[in-house]
Every structure is written in C-alpha cells, then in structure tokens.
XYZ file of C-alpha atoms in Angstrom:
106
model
C -4.131 54.370 19.917
C -7.606 53.270 21.084
C -7.782 50.807 23.974
C -9.905 47.665 24.040
C -11.004 45.347 26.827
C -10.908 41.697 25.773
C -12.865 39.181 27.829
C -12.119 35.599 26.874
C -13.700 32.317 27.953
C -12.129 28.980 27.087
C -14.080 26.171 25.482
C -13.377 22.676 26.830
C -10.781 22.163 24.090
C -9.245 25.559 24.801
C -8.947 24.742 28.509
C -7.162 21.505 27.630
C -4.756 23.500 25.483
C -4.158 25.975 28.323
C -3.349 23.126 30.701
C -0.938 21.676 28.134
C 0.736 24.968 27.129
C 0.670 26.885 30.407
C -0.188 30.514 31.013
C 3.062 32.071 29.800
C 2.793 30.468 26.373
C -0.836 31.593 26.026
C 0.070 35.141 27.104
C 2.797 35.161 24.439
C 0.280 33.911 21.851
C -2.064 36.760 22.792
C 0.797 39.267 22.511
C 1.744 37.881 19.091
C -1.867 38.164 17.881
C -2.192 41.778 19.022
C 1.228 42.816 17.711
C 0.607 41.148 14.334
C -2.223 43.653 13.869
C -0.148 46.670 14.870
C -1.289 46.746 18.496
C 0.249 46.374 21.927
C -0.876 44.091 24.744
C -0.964 46.268 27.857
C -1.982 43.646 30.411
C -3.429 40.138 30.575
C -4.842 38.369 33.631
C -6.601 35.089 34.272
C -9.772 35.388 36.330
C -12.506 33.422 38.056
C -16.075 33.796 36.849
C -17.671 34.356 33.475
C -14.375 35.366 31.823
C -11.264 33.206 32.074
C -8.973 35.914 30.701
C -9.147 39.707 30.919
C -6.807 41.736 28.715
C -6.375 45.364 27.748
C -4.791 46.101 24.403
C -4.004 49.158 22.324
C -5.101 48.633 18.737
C -4.698 50.942 15.734
C -8.414 50.909 14.888
C -11.713 49.031 15.137
C -10.890 46.928 12.079
C -7.746 45.592 13.753
C -9.697 44.819 16.932
C -12.327 43.051 14.826
C -9.620 41.017 13.061
C -8.304 39.855 16.452
C -11.829 38.939 17.532
C -12.395 36.960 14.335
C -9.097 35.097 14.781
C -10.101 34.126 18.319
C -13.600 33.046 17.286
C -12.280 31.138 14.293
C -9.976 29.096 16.504
C -12.908 27.409 18.244
C -10.798 27.349 21.425
C -12.311 30.454 23.001
C -15.275 32.769 22.994
C -14.481 36.450 23.352
C -16.082 39.820 23.849
C -14.373 43.075 22.864
C -15.257 46.452 24.390
C -13.956 49.829 23.236
C -12.541 51.761 26.217
C -12.909 55.537 26.391
C -10.797 58.031 28.325
C -12.162 60.938 30.351
C -11.075 63.195 27.482
C -13.048 61.078 25.001
C -16.148 61.558 27.141
C -15.443 65.319 27.382
C -15.362 65.499 23.585
C -18.500 63.378 23.264
C -20.322 65.718 25.648
C -19.573 68.645 23.339
C -21.312 67.019 20.380
C -24.963 67.783 19.659
C -27.182 64.741 19.286
C -30.802 64.681 18.179
C -32.919 61.856 19.605
C -36.607 61.147 20.084
C -37.405 58.566 22.789
C -39.896 55.813 21.899
C -43.527 56.861 22.201
C -42.976 60.611 21.946
C-alpha cells in the first residue's frame, strides 16, 4: 500500500478543540478517518513549527488519500498537506523508465 506524509496545522478553532479533546482523542479520530478509507495510520506526532501534526499513513490509493484530505479541509478545523512517499525500490523503478523532456528555451 502506498505511504503518505500528512502535515496538519490547526486553525484557532481546531486548536481549541484539541485543548478540549486532548491528543489521544484526536489521534483516535485520525486513525478512524484513515481506516474508514481502507488505510492504516502508521504513526502520528505533534510538532513545533509550521506543522502541528505529522503523520504517516498507508492508503490504498491516491483517491483515498484525496478523500482524507478533503474531509480534513472540509472540517475547517485544520489545514493539511499530503505528500506521496516513495521507497528506494520505487525510485529504482522510476530510474528505469525513459522520459522525454525539453528544458525551457531549448
């Protein structure tokens, strides 16, 4: 199953909800979201900086990852960014593909 990096930042309302609910309840909500789409939450951490939450999840496909992203955005409680993660083997396979590209101005 493909892996995805989720970077989440709370809005003011979302932060109030986190303070009310606590971290364990929010982690369980994240797990429920991912599992409802056929995925598995591998890890979830809170962080300082631009992202308040960093998570790695296995998802069946890009559509499922997009559905999770839409659910988060639609809540209004968070802003999120989703990144597809690639293994070394994925990069090995990509390197074997032939790509045709012309840089700008050539």
